[in-house]
Short mmCIF file of C-alpha atoms in Angstrom, two decimals:
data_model
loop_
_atom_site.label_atom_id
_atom_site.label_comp_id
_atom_site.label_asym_id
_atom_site.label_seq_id
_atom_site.Cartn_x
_atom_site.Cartn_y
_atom_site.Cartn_z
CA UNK A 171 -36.72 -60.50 -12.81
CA UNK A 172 -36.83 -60.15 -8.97
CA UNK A 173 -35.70 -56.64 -7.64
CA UNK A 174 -35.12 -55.57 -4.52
CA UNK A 175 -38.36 -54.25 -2.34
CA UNK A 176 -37.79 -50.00 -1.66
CA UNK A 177 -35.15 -51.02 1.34
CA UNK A 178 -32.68 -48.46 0.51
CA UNK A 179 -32.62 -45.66 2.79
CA UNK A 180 -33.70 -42.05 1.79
CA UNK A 181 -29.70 -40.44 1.70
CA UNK A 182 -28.96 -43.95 -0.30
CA UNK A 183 -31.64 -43.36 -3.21
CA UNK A 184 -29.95 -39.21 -3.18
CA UNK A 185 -26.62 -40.72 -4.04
CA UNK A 186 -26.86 -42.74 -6.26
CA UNK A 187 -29.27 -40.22 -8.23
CA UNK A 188 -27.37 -37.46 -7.19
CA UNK A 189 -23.59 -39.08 -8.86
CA UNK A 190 -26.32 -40.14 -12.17
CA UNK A 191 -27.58 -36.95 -12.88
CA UNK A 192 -23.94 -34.94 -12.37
CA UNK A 193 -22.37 -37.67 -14.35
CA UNK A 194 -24.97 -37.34 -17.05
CA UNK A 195 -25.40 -33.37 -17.19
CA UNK A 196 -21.52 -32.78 -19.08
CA UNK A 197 -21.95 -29.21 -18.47
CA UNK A 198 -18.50 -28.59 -17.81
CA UNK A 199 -18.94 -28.30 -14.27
CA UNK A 200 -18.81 -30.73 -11.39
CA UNK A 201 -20.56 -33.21 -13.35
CA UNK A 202 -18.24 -33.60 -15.88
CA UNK A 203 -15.20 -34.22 -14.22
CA UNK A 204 -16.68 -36.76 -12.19
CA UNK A 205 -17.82 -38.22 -15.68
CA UNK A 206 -14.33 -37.77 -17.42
CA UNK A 207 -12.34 -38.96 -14.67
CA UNK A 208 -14.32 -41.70 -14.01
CA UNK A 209 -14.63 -45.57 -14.85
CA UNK A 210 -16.90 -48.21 -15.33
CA UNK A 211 -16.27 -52.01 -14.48
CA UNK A 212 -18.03 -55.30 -15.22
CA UNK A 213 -17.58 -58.32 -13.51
CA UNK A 214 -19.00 -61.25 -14.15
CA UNK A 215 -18.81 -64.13 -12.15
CA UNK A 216 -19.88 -67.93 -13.00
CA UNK A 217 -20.19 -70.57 -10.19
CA UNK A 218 -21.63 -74.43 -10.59
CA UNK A 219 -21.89 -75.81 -6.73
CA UNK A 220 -22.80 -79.12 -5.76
CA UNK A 221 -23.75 -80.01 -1.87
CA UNK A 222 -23.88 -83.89 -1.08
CA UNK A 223 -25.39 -83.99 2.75
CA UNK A 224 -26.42 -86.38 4.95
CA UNK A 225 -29.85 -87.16 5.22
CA UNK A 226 -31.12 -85.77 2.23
CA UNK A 227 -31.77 -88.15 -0.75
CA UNK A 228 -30.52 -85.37 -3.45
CA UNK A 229 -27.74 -83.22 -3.70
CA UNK A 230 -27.90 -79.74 -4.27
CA UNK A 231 -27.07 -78.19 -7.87
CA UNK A 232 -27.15 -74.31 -8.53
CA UNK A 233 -25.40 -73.10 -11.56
CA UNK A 234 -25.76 -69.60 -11.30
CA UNK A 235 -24.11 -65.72 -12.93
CA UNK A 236 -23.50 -62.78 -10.77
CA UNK A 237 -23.31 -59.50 -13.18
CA UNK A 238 -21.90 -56.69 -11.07
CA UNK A 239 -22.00 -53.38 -13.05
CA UNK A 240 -20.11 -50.60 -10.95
CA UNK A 241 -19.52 -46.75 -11.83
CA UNK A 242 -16.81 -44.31 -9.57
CA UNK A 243 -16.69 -41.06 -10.30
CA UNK A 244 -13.52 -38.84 -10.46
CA UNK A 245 -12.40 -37.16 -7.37
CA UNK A 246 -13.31 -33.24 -7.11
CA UNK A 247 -12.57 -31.57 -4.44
CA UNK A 248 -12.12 -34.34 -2.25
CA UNK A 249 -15.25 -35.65 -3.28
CA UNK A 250 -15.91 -39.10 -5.09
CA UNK A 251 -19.50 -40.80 -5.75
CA UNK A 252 -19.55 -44.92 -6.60
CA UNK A 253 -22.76 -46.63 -7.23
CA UNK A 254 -22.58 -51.00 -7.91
CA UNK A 255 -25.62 -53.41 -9.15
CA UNK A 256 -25.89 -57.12 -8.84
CA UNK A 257 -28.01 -59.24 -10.52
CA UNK A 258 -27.64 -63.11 -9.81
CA UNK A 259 -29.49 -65.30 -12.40
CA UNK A 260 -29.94 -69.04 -12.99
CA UNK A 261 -27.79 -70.34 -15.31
CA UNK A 262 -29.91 -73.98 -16.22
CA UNK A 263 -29.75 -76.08 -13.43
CA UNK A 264 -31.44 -75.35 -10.21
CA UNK A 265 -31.93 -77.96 -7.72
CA UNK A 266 -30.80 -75.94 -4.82
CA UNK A 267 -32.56 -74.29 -1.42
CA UNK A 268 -31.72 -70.99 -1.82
CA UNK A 269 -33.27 -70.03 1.51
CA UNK A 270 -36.21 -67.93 -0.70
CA UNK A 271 -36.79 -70.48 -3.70
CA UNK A 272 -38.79 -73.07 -0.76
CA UNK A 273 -37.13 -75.91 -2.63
CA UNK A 274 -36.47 -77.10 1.52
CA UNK A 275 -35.77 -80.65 -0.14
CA UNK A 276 -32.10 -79.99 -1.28
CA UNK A 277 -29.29 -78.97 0.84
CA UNK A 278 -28.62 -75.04 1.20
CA UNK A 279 -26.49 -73.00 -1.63
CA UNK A 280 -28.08 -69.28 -0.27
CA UNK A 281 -28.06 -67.83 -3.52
CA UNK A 282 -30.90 -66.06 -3.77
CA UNK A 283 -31.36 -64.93 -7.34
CA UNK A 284 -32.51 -60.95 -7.76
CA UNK A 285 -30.88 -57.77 -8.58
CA UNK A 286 -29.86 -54.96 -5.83
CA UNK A 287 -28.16 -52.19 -5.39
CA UNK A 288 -24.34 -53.55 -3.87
CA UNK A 289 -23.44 -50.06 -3.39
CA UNK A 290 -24.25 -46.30 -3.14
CA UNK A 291 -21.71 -43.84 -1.48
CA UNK A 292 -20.33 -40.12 -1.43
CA UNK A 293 -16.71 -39.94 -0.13
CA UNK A 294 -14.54 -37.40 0.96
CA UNK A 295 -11.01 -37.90 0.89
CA UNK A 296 -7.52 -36.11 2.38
CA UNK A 297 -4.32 -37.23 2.92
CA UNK A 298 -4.96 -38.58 6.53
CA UNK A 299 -8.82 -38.70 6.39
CA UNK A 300 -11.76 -41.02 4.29
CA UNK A 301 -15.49 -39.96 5.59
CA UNK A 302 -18.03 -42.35 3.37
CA UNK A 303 -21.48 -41.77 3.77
CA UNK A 304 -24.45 -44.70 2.19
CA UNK A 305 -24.12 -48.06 0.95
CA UNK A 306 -21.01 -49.44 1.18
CA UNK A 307 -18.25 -52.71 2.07
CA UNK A 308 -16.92 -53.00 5.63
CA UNK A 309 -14.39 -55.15 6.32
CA UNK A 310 -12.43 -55.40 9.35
CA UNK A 311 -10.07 -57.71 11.13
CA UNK A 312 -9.71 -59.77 8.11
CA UNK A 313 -13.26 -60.06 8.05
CA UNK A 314 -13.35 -62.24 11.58
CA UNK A 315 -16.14 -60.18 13.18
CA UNK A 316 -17.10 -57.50 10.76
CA UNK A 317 -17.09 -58.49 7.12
CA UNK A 318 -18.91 -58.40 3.69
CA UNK A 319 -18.92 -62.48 2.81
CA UNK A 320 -17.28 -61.99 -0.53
CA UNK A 321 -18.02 -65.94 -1.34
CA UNK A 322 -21.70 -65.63 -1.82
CA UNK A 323 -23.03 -64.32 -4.77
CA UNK A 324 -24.92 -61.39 -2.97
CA UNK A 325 -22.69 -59.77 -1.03
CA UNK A 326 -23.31 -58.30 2.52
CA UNK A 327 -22.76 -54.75 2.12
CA UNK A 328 -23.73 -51.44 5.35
CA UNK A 329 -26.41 -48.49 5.10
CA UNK A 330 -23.63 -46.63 7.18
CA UNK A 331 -21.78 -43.61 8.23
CA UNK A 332 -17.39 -44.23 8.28
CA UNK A 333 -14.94 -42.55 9.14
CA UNK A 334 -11.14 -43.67 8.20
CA UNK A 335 -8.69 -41.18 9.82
CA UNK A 336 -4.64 -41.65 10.37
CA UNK A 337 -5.08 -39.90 13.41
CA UNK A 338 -0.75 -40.21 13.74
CA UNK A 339 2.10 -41.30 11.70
CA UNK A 340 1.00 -44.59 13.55
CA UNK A 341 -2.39 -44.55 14.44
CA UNK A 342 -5.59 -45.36 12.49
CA UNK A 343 -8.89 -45.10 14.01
CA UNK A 344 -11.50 -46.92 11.87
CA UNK A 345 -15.28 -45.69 13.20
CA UNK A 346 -19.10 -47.07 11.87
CA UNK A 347 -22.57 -46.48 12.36
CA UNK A 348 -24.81 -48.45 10.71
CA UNK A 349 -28.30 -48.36 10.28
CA UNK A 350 -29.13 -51.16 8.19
CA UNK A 351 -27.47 -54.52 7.46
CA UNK A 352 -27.99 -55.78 3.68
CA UNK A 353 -27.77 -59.55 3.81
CA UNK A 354 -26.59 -62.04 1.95
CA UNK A 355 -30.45 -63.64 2.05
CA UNK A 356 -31.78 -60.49 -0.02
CA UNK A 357 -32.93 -58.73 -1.97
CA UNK A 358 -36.46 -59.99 -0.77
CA UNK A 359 -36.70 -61.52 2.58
CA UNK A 360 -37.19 -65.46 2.42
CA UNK A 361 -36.81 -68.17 5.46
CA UNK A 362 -34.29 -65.32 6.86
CA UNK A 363 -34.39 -61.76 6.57
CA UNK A 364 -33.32 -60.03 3.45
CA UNK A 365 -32.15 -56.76 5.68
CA UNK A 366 -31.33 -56.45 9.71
CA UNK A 367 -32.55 -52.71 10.77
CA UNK A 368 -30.75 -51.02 14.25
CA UNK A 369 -28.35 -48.75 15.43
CA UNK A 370 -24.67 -50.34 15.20
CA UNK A 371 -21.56 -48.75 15.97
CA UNK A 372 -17.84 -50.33 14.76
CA UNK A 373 -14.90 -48.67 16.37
CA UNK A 374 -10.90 -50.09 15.42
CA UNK A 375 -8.08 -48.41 16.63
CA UNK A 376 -4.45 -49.64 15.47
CA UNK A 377 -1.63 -48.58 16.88
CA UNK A 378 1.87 -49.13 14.78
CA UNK A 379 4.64 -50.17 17.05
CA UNK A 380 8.55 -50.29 16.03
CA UNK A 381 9.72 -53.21 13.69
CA UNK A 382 6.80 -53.67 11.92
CA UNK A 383 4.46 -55.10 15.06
CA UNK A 384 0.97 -53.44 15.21
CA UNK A 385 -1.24 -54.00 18.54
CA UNK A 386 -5.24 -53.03 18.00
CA UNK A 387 -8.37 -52.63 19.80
CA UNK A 388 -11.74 -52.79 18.49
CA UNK A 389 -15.61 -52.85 19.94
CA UNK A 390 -18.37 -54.13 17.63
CA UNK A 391 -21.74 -52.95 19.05
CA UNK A 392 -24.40 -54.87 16.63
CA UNK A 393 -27.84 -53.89 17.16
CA UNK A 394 -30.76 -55.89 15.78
CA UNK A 395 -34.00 -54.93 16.04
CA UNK A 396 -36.80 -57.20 15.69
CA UNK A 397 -38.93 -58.13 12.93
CA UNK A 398 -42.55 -59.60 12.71
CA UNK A 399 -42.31 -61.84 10.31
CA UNK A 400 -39.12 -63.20 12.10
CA UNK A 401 -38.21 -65.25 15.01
CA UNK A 402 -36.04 -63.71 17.82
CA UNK A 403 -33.27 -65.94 16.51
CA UNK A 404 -33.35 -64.75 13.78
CA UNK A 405 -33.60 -60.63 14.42
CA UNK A 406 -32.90 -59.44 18.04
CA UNK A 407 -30.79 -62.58 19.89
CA UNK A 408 -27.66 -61.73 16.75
CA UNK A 409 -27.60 -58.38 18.56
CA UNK A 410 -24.37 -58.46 20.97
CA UNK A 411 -21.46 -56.48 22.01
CA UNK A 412 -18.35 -57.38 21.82
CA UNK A 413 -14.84 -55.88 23.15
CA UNK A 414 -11.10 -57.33 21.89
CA UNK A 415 -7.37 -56.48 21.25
CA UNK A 416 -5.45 -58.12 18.32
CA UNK A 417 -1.65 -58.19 17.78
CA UNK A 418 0.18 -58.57 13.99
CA UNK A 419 3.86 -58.94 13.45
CA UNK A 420 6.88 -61.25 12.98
CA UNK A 421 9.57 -62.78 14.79
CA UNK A 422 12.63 -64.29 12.61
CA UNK A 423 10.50 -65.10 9.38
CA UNK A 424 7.31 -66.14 11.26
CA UNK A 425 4.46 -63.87 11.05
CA UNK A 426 2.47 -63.98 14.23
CA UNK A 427 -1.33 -63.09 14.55
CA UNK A 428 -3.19 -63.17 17.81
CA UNK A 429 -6.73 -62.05 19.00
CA UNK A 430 -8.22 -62.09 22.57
CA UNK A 431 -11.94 -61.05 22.77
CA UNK A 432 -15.06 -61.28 24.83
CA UNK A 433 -18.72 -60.99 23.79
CA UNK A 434 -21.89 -60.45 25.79
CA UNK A 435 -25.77 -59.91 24.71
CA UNK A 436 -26.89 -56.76 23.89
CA UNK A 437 -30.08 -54.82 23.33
CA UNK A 438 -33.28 -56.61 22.66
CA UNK A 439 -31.41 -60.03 22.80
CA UNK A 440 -33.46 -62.30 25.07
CA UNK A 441 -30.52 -64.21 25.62
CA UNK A 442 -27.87 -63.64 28.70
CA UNK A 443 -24.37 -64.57 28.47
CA UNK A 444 -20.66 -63.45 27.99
CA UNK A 445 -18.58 -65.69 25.84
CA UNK A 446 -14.62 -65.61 25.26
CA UNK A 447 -12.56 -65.83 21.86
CA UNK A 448 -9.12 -66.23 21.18
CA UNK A 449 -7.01 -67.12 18.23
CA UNK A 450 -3.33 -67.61 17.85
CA UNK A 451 -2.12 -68.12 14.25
CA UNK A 452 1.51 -68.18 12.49
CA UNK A 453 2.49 -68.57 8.79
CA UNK A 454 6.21 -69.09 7.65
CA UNK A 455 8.08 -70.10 4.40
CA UNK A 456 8.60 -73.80 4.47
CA UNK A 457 10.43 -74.72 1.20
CA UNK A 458 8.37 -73.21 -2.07
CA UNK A 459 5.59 -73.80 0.16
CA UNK A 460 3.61 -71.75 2.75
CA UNK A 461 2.96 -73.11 6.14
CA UNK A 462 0.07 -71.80 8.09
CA UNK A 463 -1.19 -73.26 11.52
CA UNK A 464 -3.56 -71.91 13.63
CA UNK A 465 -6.06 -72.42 17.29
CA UNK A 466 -9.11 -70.70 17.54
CA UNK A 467 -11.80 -70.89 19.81
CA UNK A 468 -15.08 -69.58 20.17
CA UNK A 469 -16.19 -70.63 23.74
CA UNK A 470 -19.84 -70.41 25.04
CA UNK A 471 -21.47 -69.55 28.35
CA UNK A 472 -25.21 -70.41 29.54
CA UNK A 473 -25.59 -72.53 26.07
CA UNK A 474 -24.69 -69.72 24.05
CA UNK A 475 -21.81 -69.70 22.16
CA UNK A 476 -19.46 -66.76 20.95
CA UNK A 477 -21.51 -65.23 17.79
CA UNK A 478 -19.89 -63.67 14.22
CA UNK A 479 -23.03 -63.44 12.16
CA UNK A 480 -21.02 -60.82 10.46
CA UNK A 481 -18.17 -62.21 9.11
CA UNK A 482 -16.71 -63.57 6.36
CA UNK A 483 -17.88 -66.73 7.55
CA UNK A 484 -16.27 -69.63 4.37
CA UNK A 485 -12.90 -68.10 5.09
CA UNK A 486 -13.39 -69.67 8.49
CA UNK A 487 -13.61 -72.41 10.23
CA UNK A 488 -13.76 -74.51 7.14
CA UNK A 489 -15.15 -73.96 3.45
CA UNK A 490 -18.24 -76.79 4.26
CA UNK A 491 -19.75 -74.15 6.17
CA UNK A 492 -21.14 -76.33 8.82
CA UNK A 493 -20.31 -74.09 11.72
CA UNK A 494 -21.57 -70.44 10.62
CA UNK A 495 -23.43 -70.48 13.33
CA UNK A 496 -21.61 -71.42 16.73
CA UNK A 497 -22.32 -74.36 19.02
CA UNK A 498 -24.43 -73.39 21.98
CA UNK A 499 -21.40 -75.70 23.41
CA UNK A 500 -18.60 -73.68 21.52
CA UNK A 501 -15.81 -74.77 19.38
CA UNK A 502 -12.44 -75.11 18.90
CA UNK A 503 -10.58 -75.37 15.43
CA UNK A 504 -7.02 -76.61 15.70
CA UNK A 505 -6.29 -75.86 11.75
CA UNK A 506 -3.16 -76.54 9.09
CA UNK A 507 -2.77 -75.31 5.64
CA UNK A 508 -0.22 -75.12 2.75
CA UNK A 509 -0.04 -72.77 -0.48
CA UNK A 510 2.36 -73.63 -3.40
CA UNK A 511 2.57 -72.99 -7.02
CA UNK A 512 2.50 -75.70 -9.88
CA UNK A 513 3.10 -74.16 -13.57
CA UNK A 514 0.24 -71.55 -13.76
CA UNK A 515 -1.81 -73.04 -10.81
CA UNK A 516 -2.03 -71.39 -7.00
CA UNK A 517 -2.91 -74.81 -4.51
CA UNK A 518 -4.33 -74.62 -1.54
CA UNK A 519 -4.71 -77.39 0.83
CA UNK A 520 -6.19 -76.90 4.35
CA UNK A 521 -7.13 -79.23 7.31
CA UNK A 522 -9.38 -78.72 10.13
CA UNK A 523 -10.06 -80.45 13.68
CA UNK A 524 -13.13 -79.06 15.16
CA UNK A 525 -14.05 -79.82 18.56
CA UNK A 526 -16.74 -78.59 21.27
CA UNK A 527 -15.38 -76.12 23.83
CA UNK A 528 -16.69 -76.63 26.91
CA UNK A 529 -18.08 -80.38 26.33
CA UNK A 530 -14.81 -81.26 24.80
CA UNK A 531 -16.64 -83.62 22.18
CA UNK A 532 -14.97 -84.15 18.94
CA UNK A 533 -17.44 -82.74 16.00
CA UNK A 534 -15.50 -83.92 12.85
CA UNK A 535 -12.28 -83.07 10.48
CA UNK A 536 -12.93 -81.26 7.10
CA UNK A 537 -10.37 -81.53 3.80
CA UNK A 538 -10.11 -78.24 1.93
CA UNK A 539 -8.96 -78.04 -1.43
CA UNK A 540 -8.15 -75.63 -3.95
CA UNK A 541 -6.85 -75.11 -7.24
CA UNK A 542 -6.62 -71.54 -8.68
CA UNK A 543 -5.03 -70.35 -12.52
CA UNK A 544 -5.11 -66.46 -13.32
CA UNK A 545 -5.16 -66.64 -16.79
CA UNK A 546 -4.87 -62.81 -17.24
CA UNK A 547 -5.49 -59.76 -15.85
CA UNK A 548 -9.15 -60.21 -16.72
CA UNK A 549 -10.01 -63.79 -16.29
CA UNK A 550 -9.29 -66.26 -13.51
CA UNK A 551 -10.55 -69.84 -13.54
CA UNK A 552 -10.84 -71.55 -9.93
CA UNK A 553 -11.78 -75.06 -8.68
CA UNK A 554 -12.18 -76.22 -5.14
CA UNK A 555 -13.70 -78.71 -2.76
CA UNK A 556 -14.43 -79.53 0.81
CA UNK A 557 -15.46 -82.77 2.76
CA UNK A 558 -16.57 -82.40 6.35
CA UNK A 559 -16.58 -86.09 8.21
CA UNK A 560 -18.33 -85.87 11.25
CA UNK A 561 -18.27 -87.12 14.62
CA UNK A 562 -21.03 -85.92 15.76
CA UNK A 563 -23.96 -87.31 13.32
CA UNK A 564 -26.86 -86.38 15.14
CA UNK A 565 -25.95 -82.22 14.99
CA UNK A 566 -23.51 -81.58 11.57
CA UNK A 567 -24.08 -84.55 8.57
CA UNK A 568 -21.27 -85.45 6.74
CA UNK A 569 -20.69 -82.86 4.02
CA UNK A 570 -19.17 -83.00 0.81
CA UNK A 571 -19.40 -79.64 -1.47
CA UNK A 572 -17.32 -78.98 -4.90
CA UNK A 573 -17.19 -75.97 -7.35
CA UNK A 574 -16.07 -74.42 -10.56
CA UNK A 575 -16.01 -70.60 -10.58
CA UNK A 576 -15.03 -68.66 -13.67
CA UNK A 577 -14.87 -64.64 -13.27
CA UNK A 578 -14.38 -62.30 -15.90
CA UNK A 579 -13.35 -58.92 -14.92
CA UNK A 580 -13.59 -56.15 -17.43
#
């Protein structure tokens, strides 16, 4: 079994041991009311990928079980404790790159197996106030910039500091620092770095206007320092600040989304540039179907494009995953998708037209499918597929990946 090196920081490793031992004592104090009003959960989660790419003479295979244990406390006081373990195994077959296995002769599933601590908090909670201090999920603006990359088996979880407050009737402020990134490549570092280390600061402000519209602001200030076992692509050029407003609401039936941001390098980056993003997207009822469409762009400046090495990243721009990392010439995603129901099953079926920003180029379409039955309240059975056909074979292969993901939730 591979655990995770001693990255946790000092007040993470006194939470977690601190809700244990009050949870364990029963002395009819604090301890045991977080222990009787308390819950444990298991989830378990089976996935079998396949990756067919370009230029390699095998597909990828991974079959592979995430086992999340979690434990929350009860709430005294305003107070709340939850501590979370993964542990990703190999379920038989393993022909995969897993960006730490060095098996560099199969297309990338990064899947590291290993067990780590997901996460590790205290929280105090009001009516118009949530302060969380250690290990925990951030996710804001749907995941676009700041995120946790629920898809991947280990998820991306914040050594951090947040504060939640409904400042007004109608105003949320949403405020971060974090001191240590937890990656997806963990829990031992491997072709990337398991962990980023800095000092990053998330601020979100929403602001609820009349008839259900909401306008927003937010600044992401991500700080990477370097490491020596790393490249500066890989550590200190991610670092970057960037500066945006959003809009939500709906007009006659059509709900309306809308982002306009700009990003520049920050910190130790040895890169020098300031990129802007935009997205306009609308979803209606069309029938028994749903109807999204969408633009996004992610432009670039000086050969460096617009950066979200945060985010959610499969939700976007396309479930191949071929542009995670943006084009030093940008990109634009002109998307469509539709949602339905048929007997027990949820459908999804999503197109995408990516092309470069600033070159204009076309890069390829991409063919998203999914089919999705909840079979109960603990089980949920779900298969999908994508196939990315490129136009631009030299930089992104033609890509075709398919799965089958089972999750039991207990």
């Amino acid at each position: 079994m591979t655990l995770a090196a001693p990255r946790l920081s000092l007040r993470c490793y006194a939470i977690a041991l601190g809700f244990l031992a009050g949870a364990a004592r029963g002395d009819g104090g604090v301890g045991e009311s977080f222990l009787s009003e308390g819950s444990i959960a298991l989830d378990l989660r089976y996935r079998y990928e396949t990756v067919d790419e370009e230029g390699f003479d095998e597909a990828a295979k991974a079959s592979l079980l995430r086992t999340r244990l979690s434990l929350s406390s009860g709430r005294v006081g305003g107070v709340s404790a939850h501590f979370e373990i993964d542990d990703i195994r190999s379920m038989g077959v393993e022909d995969y790159n897993s960006t730490e296995n060095g098996k560099i002769q199969y297309p990338t599933i990064a899947d590291p197996e290993g067990t780590e601590v997901n996460e590790a908090w205290f929280r105090y909670s009001n009516d118009d106030l949530d302060a969380t201090l250690g290990r925990q999920r951030i996710l804001l603006d749907g995941g676009r910039f700041v995120g946790v990359k629920p898809w991947r088996q280990n998820e991306q979880t914040y050594d951090a500091a947040r504060l939640q407050w409904n400042a007004a009737s109608d105003l949320v402020i949403d405020a971060s620092y974090v001191t240590q990134i937890n990656r997806v490549f963990g829990p031992v570092d491997g072709s990337n770095p398991a962990d980023w280390y800095g000092d990053s600061a998330f601020l979100r402000m929403s602001y609820e206007l009349e008839g259900g519209h909401t306008l927003a602001g937010f600044a992401y200030l991500l700080d990477v320092q370097g490491q020596s076992d790393f490249s500066a692509a890989k550590t200190v050029n991610n670092s970057s600040n960037t500066f945006g407003i959003a809009y939500s609401g709906e007009f006659s039936g059509v709900e309306v989304l809308a982002r306009l941001a700009t990003q520049e390098n920050a910190g130790d980056s040895e890169l020098v540039y300031r990129a802007p993003y935009y997205l306009v997207e609308m979803a209606a009822p069309l029938g028994s179907l749903r109807l999204n469409v969408a633009y996004e762009v992610l432009a670039a400046d000086n050969g460096v494009g617009f950066a979200t090495p945060l985010a959610n990243g499969h939700k976007h721009q396309g479930w191949a995953d071929k542009f995670l990392s943006t084009p030093g010439d940008g990109i634009k995603d002109a998307w469509v998708s539709l949602d339905g129901k048929l007997g027990p099953l949820a459908l999804t079926a999503r197109y995408h037209d990516f092309s470069a920003e600033s070159s204009r180029g076309s890069l390829g379409t991409e063919i998203d499918l999914q089919a999705q039955w909840v079979i109960n309240e603990w089980f949920t059975a779900t298969a999908k597929a994508a196939v990315f056909d490129t136009d631009a074979p030299d930089r992104y292969p033609d890509t075709t990946k398919a799965w089958l993901v089972l999750q039991l939730h207990l």
